[in-house]
PDB file of C-alpha atoms and ligand atoms in Angstrom:
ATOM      1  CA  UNK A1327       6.372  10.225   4.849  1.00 46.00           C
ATOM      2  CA  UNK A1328       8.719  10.187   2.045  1.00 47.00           C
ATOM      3  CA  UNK A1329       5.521  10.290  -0.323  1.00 53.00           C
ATOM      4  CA  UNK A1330       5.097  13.711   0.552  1.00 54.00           C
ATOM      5  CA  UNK A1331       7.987  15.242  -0.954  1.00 61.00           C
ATOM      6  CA  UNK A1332       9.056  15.855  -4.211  1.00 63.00           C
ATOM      7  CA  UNK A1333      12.368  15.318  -5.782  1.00 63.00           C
ATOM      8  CA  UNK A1334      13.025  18.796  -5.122  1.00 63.00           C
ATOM      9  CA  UNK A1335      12.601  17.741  -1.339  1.00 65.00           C
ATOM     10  CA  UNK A1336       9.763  20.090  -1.183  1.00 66.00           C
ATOM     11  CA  UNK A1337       6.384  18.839  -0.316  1.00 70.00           C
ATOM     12  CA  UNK A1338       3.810  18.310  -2.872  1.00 81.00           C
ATOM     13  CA  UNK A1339       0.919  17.044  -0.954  1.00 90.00           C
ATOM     14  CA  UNK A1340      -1.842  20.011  -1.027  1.00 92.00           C
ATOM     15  CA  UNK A1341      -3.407  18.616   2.258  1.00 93.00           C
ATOM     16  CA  UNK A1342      -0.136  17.978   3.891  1.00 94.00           C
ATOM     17  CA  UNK A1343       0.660  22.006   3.080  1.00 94.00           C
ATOM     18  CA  UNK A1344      -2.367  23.175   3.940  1.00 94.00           C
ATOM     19  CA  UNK A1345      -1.640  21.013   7.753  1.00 95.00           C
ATOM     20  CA  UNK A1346       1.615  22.205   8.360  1.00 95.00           C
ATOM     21  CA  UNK A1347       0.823  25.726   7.422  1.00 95.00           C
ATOM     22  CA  UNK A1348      -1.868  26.119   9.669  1.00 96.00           C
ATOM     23  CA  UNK A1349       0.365  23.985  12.201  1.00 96.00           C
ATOM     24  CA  UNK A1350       2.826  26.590  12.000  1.00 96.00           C
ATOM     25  CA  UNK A1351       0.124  29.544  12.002  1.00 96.00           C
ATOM     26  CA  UNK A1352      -1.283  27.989  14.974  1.00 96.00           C
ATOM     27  CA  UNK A1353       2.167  27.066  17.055  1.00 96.00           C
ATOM     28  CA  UNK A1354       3.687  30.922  16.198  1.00 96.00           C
ATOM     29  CA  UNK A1355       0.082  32.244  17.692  1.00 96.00           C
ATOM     30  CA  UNK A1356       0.137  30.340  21.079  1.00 95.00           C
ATOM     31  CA  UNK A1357       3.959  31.189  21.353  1.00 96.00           C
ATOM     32  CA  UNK A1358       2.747  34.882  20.999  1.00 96.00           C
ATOM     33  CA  UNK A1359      -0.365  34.406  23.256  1.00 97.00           C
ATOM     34  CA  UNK A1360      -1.248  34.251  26.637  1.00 96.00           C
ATOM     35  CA  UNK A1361      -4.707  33.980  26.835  1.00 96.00           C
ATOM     36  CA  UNK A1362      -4.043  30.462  24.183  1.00 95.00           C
ATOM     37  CA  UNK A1363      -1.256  29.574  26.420  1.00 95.00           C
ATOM     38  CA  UNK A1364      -3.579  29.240  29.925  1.00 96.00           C
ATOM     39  CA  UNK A1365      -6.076  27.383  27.717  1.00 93.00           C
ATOM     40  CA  UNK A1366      -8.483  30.156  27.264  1.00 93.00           C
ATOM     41  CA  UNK A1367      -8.554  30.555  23.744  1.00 90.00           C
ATOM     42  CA  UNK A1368      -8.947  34.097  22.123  1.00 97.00           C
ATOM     43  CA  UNK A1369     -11.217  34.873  19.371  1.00 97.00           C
ATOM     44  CA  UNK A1370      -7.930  34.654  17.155  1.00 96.00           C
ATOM     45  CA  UNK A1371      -6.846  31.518  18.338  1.00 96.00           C
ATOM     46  CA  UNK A1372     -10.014  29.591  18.988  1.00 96.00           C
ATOM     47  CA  UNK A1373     -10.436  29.296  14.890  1.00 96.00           C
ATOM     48  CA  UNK A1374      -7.066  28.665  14.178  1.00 96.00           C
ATOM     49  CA  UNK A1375      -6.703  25.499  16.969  1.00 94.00           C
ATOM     50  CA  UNK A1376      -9.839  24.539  15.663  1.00 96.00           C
ATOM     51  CA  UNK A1377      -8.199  25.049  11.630  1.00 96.00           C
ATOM     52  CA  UNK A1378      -5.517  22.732  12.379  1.00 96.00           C
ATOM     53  CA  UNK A1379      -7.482  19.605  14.013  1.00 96.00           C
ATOM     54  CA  UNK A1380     -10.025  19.820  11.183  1.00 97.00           C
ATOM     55  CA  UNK A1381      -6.707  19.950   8.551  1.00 97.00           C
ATOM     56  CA  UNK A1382      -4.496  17.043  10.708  1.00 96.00           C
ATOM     57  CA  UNK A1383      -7.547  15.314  10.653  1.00 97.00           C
ATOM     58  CA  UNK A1384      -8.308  15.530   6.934  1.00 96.00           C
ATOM     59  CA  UNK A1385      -4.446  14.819   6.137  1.00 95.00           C
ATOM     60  CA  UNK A1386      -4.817  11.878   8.617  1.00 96.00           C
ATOM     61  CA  UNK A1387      -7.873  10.433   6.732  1.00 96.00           C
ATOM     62  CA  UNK A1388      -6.004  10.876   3.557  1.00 95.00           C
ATOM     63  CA  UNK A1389      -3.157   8.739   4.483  1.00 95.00           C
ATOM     64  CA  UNK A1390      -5.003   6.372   5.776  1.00 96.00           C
ATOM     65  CA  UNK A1391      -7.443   5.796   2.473  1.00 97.00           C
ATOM     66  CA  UNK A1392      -3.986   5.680   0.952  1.00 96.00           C
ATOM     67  CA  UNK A1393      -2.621   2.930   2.836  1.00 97.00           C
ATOM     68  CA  UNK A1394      -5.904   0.845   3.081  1.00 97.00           C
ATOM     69  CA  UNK A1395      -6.009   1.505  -0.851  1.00 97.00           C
ATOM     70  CA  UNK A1396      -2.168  -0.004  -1.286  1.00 97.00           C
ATOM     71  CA  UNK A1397      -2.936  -2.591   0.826  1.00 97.00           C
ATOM     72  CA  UNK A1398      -6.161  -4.105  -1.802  1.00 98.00           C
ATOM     73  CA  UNK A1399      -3.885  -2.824  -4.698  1.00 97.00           C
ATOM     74  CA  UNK A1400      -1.205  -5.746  -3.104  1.00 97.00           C
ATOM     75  CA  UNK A1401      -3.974  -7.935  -1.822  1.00 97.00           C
ATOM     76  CA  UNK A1402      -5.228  -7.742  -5.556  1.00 97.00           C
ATOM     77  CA  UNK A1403      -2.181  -8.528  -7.141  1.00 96.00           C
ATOM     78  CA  UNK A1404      -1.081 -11.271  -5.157  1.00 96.00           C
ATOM     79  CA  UNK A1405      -4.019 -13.227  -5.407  1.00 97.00           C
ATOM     80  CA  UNK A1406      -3.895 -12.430  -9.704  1.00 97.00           C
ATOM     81  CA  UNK A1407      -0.338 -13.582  -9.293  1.00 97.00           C
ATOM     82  CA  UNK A1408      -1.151 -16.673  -7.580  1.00 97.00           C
ATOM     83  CA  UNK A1409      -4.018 -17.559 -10.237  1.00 97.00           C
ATOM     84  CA  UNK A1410      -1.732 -17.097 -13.068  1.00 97.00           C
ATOM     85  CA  UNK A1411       0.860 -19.488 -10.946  1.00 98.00           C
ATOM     86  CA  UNK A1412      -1.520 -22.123 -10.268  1.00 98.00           C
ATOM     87  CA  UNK A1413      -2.759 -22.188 -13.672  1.00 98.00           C
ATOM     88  CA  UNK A1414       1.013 -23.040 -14.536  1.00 98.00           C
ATOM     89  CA  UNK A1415       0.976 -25.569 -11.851  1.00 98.00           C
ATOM     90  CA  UNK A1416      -2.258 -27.413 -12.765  1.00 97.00           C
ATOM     91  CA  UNK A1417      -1.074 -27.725 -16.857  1.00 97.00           C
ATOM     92  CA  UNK A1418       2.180 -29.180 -15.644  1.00 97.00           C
ATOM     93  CA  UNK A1419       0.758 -31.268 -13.002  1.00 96.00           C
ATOM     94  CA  UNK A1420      -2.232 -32.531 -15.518  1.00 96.00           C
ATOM     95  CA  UNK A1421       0.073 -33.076 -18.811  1.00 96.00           C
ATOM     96  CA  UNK A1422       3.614 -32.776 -17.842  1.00 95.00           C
ATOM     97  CA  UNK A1423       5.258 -36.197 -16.610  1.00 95.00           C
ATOM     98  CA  UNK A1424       4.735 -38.187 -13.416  1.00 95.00           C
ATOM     99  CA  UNK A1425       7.177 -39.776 -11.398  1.00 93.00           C
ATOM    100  CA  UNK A1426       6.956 -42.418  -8.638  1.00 92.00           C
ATOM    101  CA  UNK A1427       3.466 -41.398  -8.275  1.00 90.00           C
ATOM    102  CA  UNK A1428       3.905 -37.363  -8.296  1.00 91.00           C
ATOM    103  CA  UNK A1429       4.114 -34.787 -11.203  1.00 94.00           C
ATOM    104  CA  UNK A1430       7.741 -34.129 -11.845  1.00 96.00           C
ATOM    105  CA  UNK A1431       7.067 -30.644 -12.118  1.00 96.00           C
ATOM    106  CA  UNK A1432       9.163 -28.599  -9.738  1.00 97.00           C
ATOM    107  CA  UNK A1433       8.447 -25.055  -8.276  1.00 97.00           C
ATOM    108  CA  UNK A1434      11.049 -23.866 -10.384  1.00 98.00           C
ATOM    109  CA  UNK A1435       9.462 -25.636 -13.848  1.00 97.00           C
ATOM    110  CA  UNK A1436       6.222 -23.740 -12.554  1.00 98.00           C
ATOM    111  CA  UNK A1437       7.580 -20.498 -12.128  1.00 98.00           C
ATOM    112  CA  UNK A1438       9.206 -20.418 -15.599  1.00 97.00           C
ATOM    113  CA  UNK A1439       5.603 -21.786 -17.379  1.00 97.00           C
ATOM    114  CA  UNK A1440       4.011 -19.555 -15.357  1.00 97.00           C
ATOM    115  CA  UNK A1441       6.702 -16.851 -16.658  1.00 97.00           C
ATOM    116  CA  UNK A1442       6.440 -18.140 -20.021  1.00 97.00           C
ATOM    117  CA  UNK A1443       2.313 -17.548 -20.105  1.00 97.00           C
ATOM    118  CA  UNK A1444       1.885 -14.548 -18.099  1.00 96.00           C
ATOM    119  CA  UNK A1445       4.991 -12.594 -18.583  1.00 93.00           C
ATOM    120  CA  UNK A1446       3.235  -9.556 -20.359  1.00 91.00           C
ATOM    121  CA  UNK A1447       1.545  -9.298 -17.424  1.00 92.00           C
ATOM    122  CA  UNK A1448       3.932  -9.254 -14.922  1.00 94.00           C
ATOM    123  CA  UNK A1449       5.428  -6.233 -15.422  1.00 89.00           C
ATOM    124  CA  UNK A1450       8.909  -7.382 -14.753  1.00 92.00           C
ATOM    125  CA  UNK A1451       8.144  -9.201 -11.316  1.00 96.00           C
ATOM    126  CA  UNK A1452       8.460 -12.698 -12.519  1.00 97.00           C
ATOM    127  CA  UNK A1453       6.183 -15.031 -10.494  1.00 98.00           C
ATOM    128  CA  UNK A1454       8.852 -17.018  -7.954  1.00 97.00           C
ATOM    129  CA  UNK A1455       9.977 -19.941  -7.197  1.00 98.00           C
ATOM    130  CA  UNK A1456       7.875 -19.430  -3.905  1.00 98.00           C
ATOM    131  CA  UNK A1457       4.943 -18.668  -5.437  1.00 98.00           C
ATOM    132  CA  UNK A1458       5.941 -21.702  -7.745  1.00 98.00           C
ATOM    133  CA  UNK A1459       5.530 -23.958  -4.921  1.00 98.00           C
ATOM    134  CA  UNK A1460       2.402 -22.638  -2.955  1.00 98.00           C
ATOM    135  CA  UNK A1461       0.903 -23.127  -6.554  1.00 98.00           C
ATOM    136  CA  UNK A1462       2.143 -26.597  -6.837  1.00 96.00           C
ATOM    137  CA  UNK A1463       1.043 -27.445  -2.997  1.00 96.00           C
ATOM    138  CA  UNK A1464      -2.344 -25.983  -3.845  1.00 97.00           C
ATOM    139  CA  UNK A1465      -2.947 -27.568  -7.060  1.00 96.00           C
ATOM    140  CA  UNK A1466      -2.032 -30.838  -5.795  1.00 93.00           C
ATOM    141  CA  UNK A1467      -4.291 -30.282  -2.417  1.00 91.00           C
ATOM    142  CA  UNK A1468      -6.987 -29.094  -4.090  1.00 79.00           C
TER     143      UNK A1468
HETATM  144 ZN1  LIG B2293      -4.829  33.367  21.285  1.00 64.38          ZN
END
Protein backbone atom coordinates (compact mmCIF):
# COMPACT_ATOMS: atom_id res chain seq x y z
CA UNK A 1 0.00 0.00 0.00
CA UNK A 2 2.93 2.16 0.30
CA UNK A 3 2.42 3.00 -3.56
CA UNK A 4 -0.38 5.01 -2.66
CA UNK A 5 1.18 7.70 -0.85
CA UNK A 6 3.26 10.37 -1.69
CA UNK A 7 6.34 11.61 -0.04
CA UNK A 8 4.25 14.02 1.62
CA UNK A 9 2.50 10.83 3.17
CA UNK A 10 -0.60 11.94 1.51
CA UNK A 11 -2.24 9.74 -0.98
CA UNK A 12 -1.92 10.33 -4.59
CA UNK A 13 -3.88 7.59 -6.10
CA UNK A 14 -7.17 9.33 -7.70
CA UNK A 15 -9.08 5.94 -7.42
CA UNK A 16 -7.78 5.16 -4.03
CA UNK A 17 -9.29 8.91 -2.96
CA UNK A 18 -12.19 8.65 -4.64
CA UNK A 19 -12.64 4.84 -2.40
CA UNK A 20 -11.87 6.07 0.80
CA UNK A 21 -13.90 9.18 0.42
CA UNK A 22 -16.93 7.55 -0.39
CA UNK A 23 -15.82 4.86 2.34
CA UNK A 24 -15.89 7.50 4.77
CA UNK A 25 -19.19 9.19 3.26
CA UNK A 26 -20.73 5.91 3.45
CA UNK A 27 -19.42 4.67 7.17
CA UNK A 28 -20.40 8.47 8.76
CA UNK A 29 -24.07 7.82 7.00
CA UNK A 30 -24.81 4.32 8.52
CA UNK A 31 -23.33 5.62 11.92
CA UNK A 32 -26.03 8.41 11.56
CA UNK A 33 -28.77 6.02 10.23
CA UNK A 34 -31.10 3.68 11.38
CA UNK A 35 -32.99 2.62 8.67
CA UNK A 36 -29.00 1.66 6.94
CA UNK A 37 -28.16 0.21 10.23
CA UNK A 38 -31.26 -2.65 10.26
CA UNK A 39 -30.29 -3.27 6.62
CA UNK A 40 -33.06 -1.38 5.05
CA UNK A 41 -31.34 1.04 3.11
CA UNK A 42 -32.77 4.66 2.67
CA UNK A 43 -32.96 6.43 -0.51
CA UNK A 44 -29.72 8.30 0.83
CA UNK A 45 -27.89 5.41 1.67
CA UNK A 46 -28.89 2.86 -0.93
CA UNK A 47 -26.62 5.02 -3.62
CA UNK A 48 -23.94 5.68 -1.46
CA UNK A 49 -23.42 1.64 -0.31
CA UNK A 50 -23.86 1.03 -3.76
CA UNK A 51 -20.96 4.21 -4.59
CA UNK A 52 -18.48 2.54 -2.54
CA UNK A 53 -18.63 -1.26 -3.88
CA UNK A 54 -18.59 0.07 -7.45
CA UNK A 55 -15.31 2.47 -6.24
CA UNK A 56 -13.54 -0.60 -3.91
CA UNK A 57 -14.18 -2.54 -6.76
CA UNK A 58 -12.63 -0.29 -9.40
CA UNK A 59 -9.58 0.46 -6.91
CA UNK A 60 -9.43 -3.37 -6.47
CA UNK A 61 -9.21 -3.99 -10.28
CA UNK A 62 -6.62 -1.34 -10.47
CA UNK A 63 -4.26 -2.94 -8.15
CA UNK A 64 -4.61 -5.93 -9.42
CA UNK A 65 -3.76 -4.89 -13.34
CA UNK A 66 -0.88 -3.33 -11.46
CA UNK A 67 0.47 -6.29 -9.92
CA UNK A 68 -0.26 -8.73 -12.86
CA UNK A 69 1.51 -5.87 -15.00
CA UNK A 70 4.83 -5.96 -12.51
CA UNK A 71 4.75 -9.38 -12.51
CA UNK A 72 5.34 -9.64 -16.89
CA UNK A 73 7.49 -6.42 -16.41
CA UNK A 74 9.85 -9.06 -14.02
CA UNK A 75 8.88 -12.11 -15.99
CA UNK A 76 10.18 -9.97 -19.04
CA UNK A 77 13.27 -8.97 -17.67
CA UNK A 78 14.41 -12.04 -16.28
CA UNK A 79 14.07 -14.01 -19.20
CA UNK A 80 16.10 -10.78 -21.33
CA UNK A 81 18.56 -11.16 -18.51
CA UNK A 82 18.99 -14.74 -18.88
CA UNK A 83 19.42 -14.42 -22.85
CA UNK A 84 22.03 -11.87 -22.51
CA UNK A 85 23.73 -14.44 -19.78
CA UNK A 86 23.59 -17.38 -21.88
CA UNK A 87 24.86 -15.64 -24.79
CA UNK A 88 27.99 -14.97 -22.44
CA UNK A 89 27.96 -18.54 -21.53
CA UNK A 90 27.77 -20.09 -25.03
CA UNK A 91 30.95 -17.61 -26.44
CA UNK A 92 32.96 -18.77 -23.48
CA UNK A 93 31.92 -22.27 -23.60
CA UNK A 94 32.42 -22.35 -27.68
CA UNK A 95 35.92 -20.29 -27.80
CA UNK A 96 37.18 -19.90 -24.36
CA UNK A 97 39.46 -22.92 -23.11
CA UNK A 98 38.55 -26.49 -22.18
CA UNK A 99 39.74 -28.42 -19.44
CA UNK A 100 39.64 -32.16 -18.66
CA UNK A 101 36.85 -32.34 -21.02
CA UNK A 102 34.69 -29.13 -19.79
CA UNK A 103 34.90 -25.35 -20.69
CA UNK A 104 36.91 -23.69 -18.00
CA UNK A 105 34.59 -20.99 -17.93
CA UNK A 106 33.19 -20.41 -14.47
CA UNK A 107 29.83 -18.73 -13.45
CA UNK A 108 31.77 -15.99 -12.28
CA UNK A 109 33.91 -15.59 -15.88
CA UNK A 110 30.21 -15.60 -17.33
CA UNK A 111 28.78 -13.08 -15.29
CA UNK A 112 31.62 -10.58 -15.91
CA UNK A 113 31.43 -11.32 -20.09
CA UNK A 114 28.04 -11.16 -19.74
CA UNK A 115 28.67 -7.73 -17.72
CA UNK A 116 31.20 -6.74 -20.10
CA UNK A 117 28.57 -7.11 -23.31
CA UNK A 118 25.39 -6.11 -21.87
CA UNK A 119 26.24 -3.66 -19.23
CA UNK A 120 24.43 -0.62 -20.96
CA UNK A 121 21.66 -2.56 -20.61
CA UNK A 122 21.56 -3.53 -17.30
CA UNK A 123 20.87 -0.59 -15.72
CA UNK A 124 23.14 -1.14 -12.81
CA UNK A 125 21.85 -4.78 -11.90
CA UNK A 126 24.81 -6.67 -13.09
CA UNK A 127 23.78 -10.17 -14.29
CA UNK A 128 25.04 -12.66 -11.17
CA UNK A 129 27.00 -15.13 -10.49
CA UNK A 130 23.64 -17.17 -10.22
CA UNK A 131 22.41 -16.28 -13.25
CA UNK A 132 26.10 -17.00 -14.41
CA UNK A 133 25.62 -20.53 -13.66
CA UNK A 134 21.95 -21.37 -14.77
CA UNK A 135 23.45 -19.88 -18.09
CA UNK A 136 26.39 -22.12 -18.02
CA UNK A 137 24.10 -25.32 -16.93
CA UNK A 138 21.80 -24.40 -19.79
CA UNK A 139 24.24 -23.80 -22.42
CA UNK A 140 26.00 -26.89 -21.70
CA UNK A 141 22.48 -28.98 -21.50
CA UNK A 142 21.20 -27.63 -24.33
ZN1 LIG B 1 -29.54 5.47 5.33
Amino acid sequence: MTDQLTTSGLPSDPLFIAYMTVFQTAAEHLLACEECQAARPCPVGDPLHADFLAKQAAWENQQYRKARNERRRAQRKAEARSRMARHAAGLLVTFGPWKDGRPAATPADVARQANAMYGGYLKGEPITTTEGAAALEAVLNH
